[in-house]
Structures are given as structure tokens and as C-alpha cells.
Amino acid sequence: MCGIVGYVGPRQATPLLLEGLKRLEYRGYDSAGIATLSNGGFTIHRTPGKLGNLVEKLNGSAAPGATGVGHTRWATHGRPTELNAHPQTDCTGKFVVVHNGIFENFAERKVELAKKGHTFRSETDTEVFAHEVEEAFRGDLLAAVRAAVQKLTGAYAVLVTSSREPGVLVAARSGPPIVLGLGQGENFVASDPVALVPWTRDVIFLEDGDVARVDASGARVVDHSGAGLDRPVHRIVWDAVAAEKGGYRHFMAKEIHEQPTAIAETLGGKVSLETGELYLDSPLLSPDRVATFDRVLLLACGTSWHAGLVGKFLIEGMARIPVEVDYGSEFRYRRPVVNERTLTLGISQSGETADTVAALSEARRAGSPIGAIVNSPGSQIARMVEAVFATHAGPEIGVASTKAFSTQLAVLYLIAAKLRASRGLAPVLSPEERQALAHLPRAVGAALAVEGELEELARKYQHARDFLYLGRGLHYPVALEGALKLKEISYIHAEGYPAGEMKHGPIALIDENMPVVVLAPHDSWREKTLSNLREVKSRDGIAIVLGTRPDPEVAAIADHVVLVPETIAELQPILSVVPLQLFAYHVAVRRGCDVDQPRNLAKSVTVE
Ligand code: AGP
């Protein structure tokens, strides 16, 4: 998704804007630009491609001014060209805008504005907003932006500055996130707090419908009518190092290796490993409340949806409550049967995924109480639900989700156990469950130890054109996740399938050029998985087995076997996914792909 940065204060804005944009690079983009104000005029530099192109263009050229805005754009309307890059301006060049999101009615507004004599240079919806502000301006930029946002519909986070009111930034939000950073005698605006950490940890998260005026002395938040709003100041607790690579070549590598710590941090405070007591004291999970639910609905997208599928197995298996899992993008448009007897939980790393936000709103509108598992405190989802079940993975910068997924599974396990307790089925975790949880971070660390084997497999199969991932039961979603990891960062086509489904179609794909990754923990489906393996080999497929115990029968059939530690069935997916993450990572590295910012992808999809 696009990145927004703004600065107003005593310092030269350009280096601060570039540093902030650099910290937002993980969001994915294909052009960049900055605008700074000095001596009553704006200096604007924009380039297609990566931030380095902008830095190169700025080398030696002036970009003076203590007020400025910057942007990394992920093209939605109009190709990633210099002309379509942000910042965009009005006819006079006195109003400058950067924008995340989509103005859905920009075409008709463009016609109306053109009738009033406005001329347009770009193909973007953003430029239309700049002309709306110009049209509405009567000496007060905050009022002009308030008026302009009421003319346009869609999801947006906009930041505006003007030479008509120097030293002022005006931000507005309806959908994509935007935060204000409060410094000492200087203030900032950004899409994500990670861009502000070098200068301030005190941030204000704007809510949908908020408009904020920011100058060097402070910030004021109002609603569309201009009425003042009291937004709390949050303190960003994770440190700047957490948002750095920490010596790894890529954020994704760091985040894969952070999983033991992330899981330990996530479990902390939610369960007693001595007594097995669960501390998820949410009003949504109390015995009285749970008694009113006849099903659970899990809403998510992408990797988080895969976590939801694991959650279905866990909650149905442990708490014996029916669970439905749906994509946010599907749920929001079908006429779902949801009511107050449905407990709805969203699952989201960013807490800003537009489809998940909209689906949760739909469930709430239908009377269902909503909670969420999120990794981003202060995010829109975290602020819209009755209960947050936080993962504590720390900032996940790599576009491909890794530590967020494994910590989501840990939280889903605890929620399943809490629902089980609230239904009187098992008041606390059993000794075996307590021991498995206590050992989990170390077990994940042990699973990371197979990295060398996966690196060798990546070297061997980096040129394959198709992969099939097979898993049964709890490992079917892990197969889906393994396939998604590979395809989204190495661009190799990969499909995940329930192992039992292979004979209903995908087996036709198998030949001597197709690696088939089979998730085969030593569990109750072992015999069936063995027969799947034989089916793969009888068609000359390449069988890569991820197991948990040495197994002579498997070894006699498979081309490669990788073993990960064994734990209780409900937690095994957290261990089994690790080699799949490592494999995808090393294949992508060998193929020279942009691992942290894969083509066409964004870390947080804040538009439909
Ligand atoms: C996962 O590797 C992808 N980056 C993507 O599928 C992601 O999981 C999805 O967009 C949902 O994001 P969220 O968890 O922030 O809601």
C-alpha cells in the first residue's frame, strides 16, 4: 500500500521525509515523491520506481523548506509515471496533496470541476482532490479539506499542505490508516508509526471521519462538521531496532527467526504454564456469554485466513462449537446468516485490511458481537471490536506474513481452550498441553535448525514451474500457507490441497517435473498420507516430505524427507509451517526476487 509522510517544524523537511518514506518501503510501491515549501512556493520532485531514484534525482537539486509531504505510491489509477506520482497539485500549484486509497467517484467530480475551468494533468483520482480543495478554499485549509472530503467517496487517507497557509498540514482519514506524530516544537504525519519512531513515540491514530490540522506547535482533530474531537495519545513501545533488519539480509528472514520470541511474547500473560489456567478474561469468552453462542465465525484474508482454517479445527475439536471461516472479501458481499448468537472474530496482522474491516462491520451490523486477533495495536480493527486478542509478534515488515501467522495460531489455540473451559469441558489445560506450550518456543527454534536442508532443496528446485502442497486435517491449511508463501515471493505457481483431494483432479498435474510437498506429521492420518505419497511416486512426481519422526516406509518412497520437532497435534502446525517459510524464502533469494517487497503486493491491503 502507499506510504504518506509529512513534517512541519524548524528543520529542513527533505531528509526527514526521505527517512520516513524509507521506513515505509515495505508497504510496496512503484513511484515516489516529495514536496517542500519555501519562500511561498513548492519544490516538487517525483520519480517512478524505487525511492533510490528519487534520492538520485534530489542529489544536488534543491528541495528547501521546513514544511513538506512525501509519498510512495502503489498505482491504482494511472500508471506508475512521474506525472501520476504524488504529490499532486491543483491548477495554481498552491495546494499539494498525497493520498492513500481510492476516490470512487473521482471521474464525475473531475467532469464537474472541469466545467468550472479546472485543468488536469495526471490520470489520478488524487489530483481531483487537490482541485476540490482549491475550489473549497476560503482562507482556511482545515475547512477546505473538510469540505473537499465530503465531495468524494471511497477509502482514503489524505495529507494536504498549501502555500496559502504556510506551516500547516491537514490530514483526513476514511479507511487507510494515518497517524500524527507529536514532537518537541515539530510534528509529523505518517501512514504507519514505524515511519515516526526515529523522532517521536507519541502518536495519535486518526479514526474514520477525522480531519486534523497540524502545525509546529501541535495538532487539532475535528469531525466533518468541525466539532473538536479528543483523540488519545498512544506511546509506541517497540523500539526502532525492532523495525530494523537486525543483521539479517531481509526482514522476512529476521521475522522467520523471531518466531520463538514472538510466540513466547504472545503466550505471555494469557496462560499459566503452572496451573493451566487461561487468562483470556474477555467479556466475549465468559461462560455466560459463550452459552449464548451457537457458532463462531472467523473472518480474514490471505495468510490470516489460513490461520482461521486452523482455528476452525482447534475450536471445533477442543470446544465443540461449529466454526465457519470466510474470506473478508466474500463475506461482505454475500447475504450471510449472522446474528447475536454468532461470535465473530477477525484475524489480521495489520488490523487495516479493508476487506476484513468491512466484513467485521457487516457482522456487527447483523447483531454479531465482534472480537479480533491483531498484531497492530491502535489499528482500525483493534479499535472497532469489543475484544482484542493481541499477537505480540512486533512489527512485521516483510510483505510475506510469517511470525504473524504462527502467533495467530498460538492465540487461536488459547481461544479454543478458553471456549472449552467456558463450556465446562475442561477448566484448565492438561499437563500435556501445558508442557507442550511451555516447550513451544524452543521447539520452533529447533524447527529453524533445518534451514540448511531447506536451502539445499531451494537450490535444487528453484527452477521448477509448479509446486503442489498436500496436507490433511490441521495440516491442510498449512499446505495452503506453504503454497502462498512460495508463490507470493518467488513467483512460482504453487497450489495447496487437502491430500485426500489429490485424486479428484490435481493428480493429473503430476509428472517428473513437479515437486510435491507432503506434510506428514506422525499422526492418525499416517497411513493415508503414505498412500498419497505412493500416488505421487507412481506418476514420477518429486516427493518432498515434511515429517516429525524417522519413518523407514516414508524414507523408502520419498525423494527428500525433512523432520521437524513433534508436539501435540493442535500445536503441530506452528512447527510444520517453519520449513515451508524457510523454503519459500531461499527459493525467492536464489531467484533474485525482491523478498521483502514482492512485485504487485502490499503489506497491508487497505483498499478493496
Ligand atoms: C500473506 O503473506 C500476505 N502478505 C497477505 O495474504 C496477508 O496475509 C493478507 O493481506 C491479510 O493481511 P492482514 O493479516 O494484515 O489482514
mmCIF file of C-alpha atoms and ligand atoms in Angstrom, residues 300-306 347-354 356 373 376 381 396 398-402 404 408 481 484-485 488-489 601-605, ligand 1:
data_model
loop_
_atom_site.group_PDB
_atom_site.id
_atom_site.type_symbol
_atom_site.label_atom_id
_atom_site.label_comp_id
_atom_site.label_asym_id
_atom_site.label_seq_id
_atom_site.Cartn_x
_atom_site.Cartn_y
_atom_site.Cartn_z
ATOM 1 C CA ALA A 300 -9.774 -12.821 7.457
ATOM 2 C CA CYS A 301 -7.776 -12.601 4.237
ATOM 3 C CA GLY A 302 -4.681 -14.323 2.867
ATOM 4 C CA THR A 303 -2.380 -15.863 5.427
ATOM 5 C CA SER A 304 -4.689 -14.777 8.228
ATOM 6 C CA TRP A 305 -7.479 -16.735 6.521
ATOM 7 C CA HIS A 306 -5.242 -19.793 6.612
ATOM 8 C CA ILE A 347 -7.885 -12.157 12.209
ATOM 9 C CA SER A 348 -5.451 -9.572 10.879
ATOM 10 C CA GLN A 349 -1.752 -8.768 11.227
ATOM 11 C CA SER A 350 -2.099 -5.151 10.145
ATOM 12 C CA GLY A 351 -5.556 -4.556 11.550
ATOM 13 C CA GLU A 352 -6.149 -2.402 8.469
ATOM 14 C CA THR A 353 -7.173 -4.874 5.747
ATOM 15 C CA ALA A 354 -10.149 -3.214 4.086
ATOM 16 C CA THR A 356 -11.661 -7.704 6.843
ATOM 17 C CA ILE A 373 -6.795 -11.236 16.764
ATOM 18 C CA SER A 376 -1.112 -3.886 15.411
ATOM 19 C CA ILE A 381 -9.730 -3.360 13.592
ATOM 20 C CA GLU A 396 6.132 -7.434 10.654
ATOM 21 C CA GLY A 398 8.244 -8.295 5.179
ATOM 22 C CA VAL A 399 5.191 -8.399 2.918
ATOM 23 C CA ALA A 400 5.017 -12.185 3.300
ATOM 24 C CA SER A 401 3.499 -12.873 6.672
ATOM 25 C CA THR A 402 5.422 -15.326 8.859
ATOM 26 C CA ALA A 404 2.194 -13.060 12.492
ATOM 27 C CA GLN A 408 -2.123 -16.100 15.346
ATOM 28 C CA GLU A 481 0.061 -21.363 3.597
ATOM 29 C CA LEU A 484 1.048 -18.967 -0.698
ATOM 30 C CA LYS A 485 4.494 -18.210 0.750
ATOM 31 C CA GLU A 488 3.989 -14.633 -3.419
ATOM 32 C CA ILE A 489 7.746 -14.180 -3.043
ATOM 33 C CA LEU A 601 1.976 -6.921 -3.469
ATOM 34 C CA ALA A 602 1.430 -4.634 -0.489
ATOM 35 C CA LYS A 603 1.908 -5.357 3.191
ATOM 36 C CA SER A 604 -1.430 -4.003 4.136
ATOM 37 C CA VAL A 605 -4.228 -4.050 1.566
HETATM 38 C C1 AGP B 1 0.481 -13.008 3.443
HETATM 39 O O1 AGP B 1 1.834 -13.434 3.286
HETATM 40 C C2 AGP B 1 0.111 -11.866 2.551
HETATM 41 N N1 AGP B 1 1.002 -10.792 2.691
HETATM 42 C C3 AGP B 1 -1.350 -11.477 2.639
HETATM 43 O O2 AGP B 1 -2.080 -12.597 2.209
HETATM 44 C C4 AGP B 1 -1.892 -11.059 4.032
HETATM 45 O O3 AGP B 1 -1.902 -12.174 4.885
HETATM 46 C C5 AGP B 1 -3.328 -10.561 3.864
HETATM 47 O O4 AGP B 1 -3.290 -9.426 3.034
HETATM 48 C C6 AGP B 1 -4.019 -10.229 5.193
HETATM 49 O O5 AGP B 1 -3.313 -9.210 5.842
HETATM 50 P P1 AGP B 1 -3.674 -8.908 7.387
HETATM 51 O O6 AGP B 1 -3.319 -10.137 8.174
HETATM 52 O O7 AGP B 1 -2.826 -7.723 7.739
HETATM 53 O O8 AGP B 1 -5.143 -8.613 7.466
#
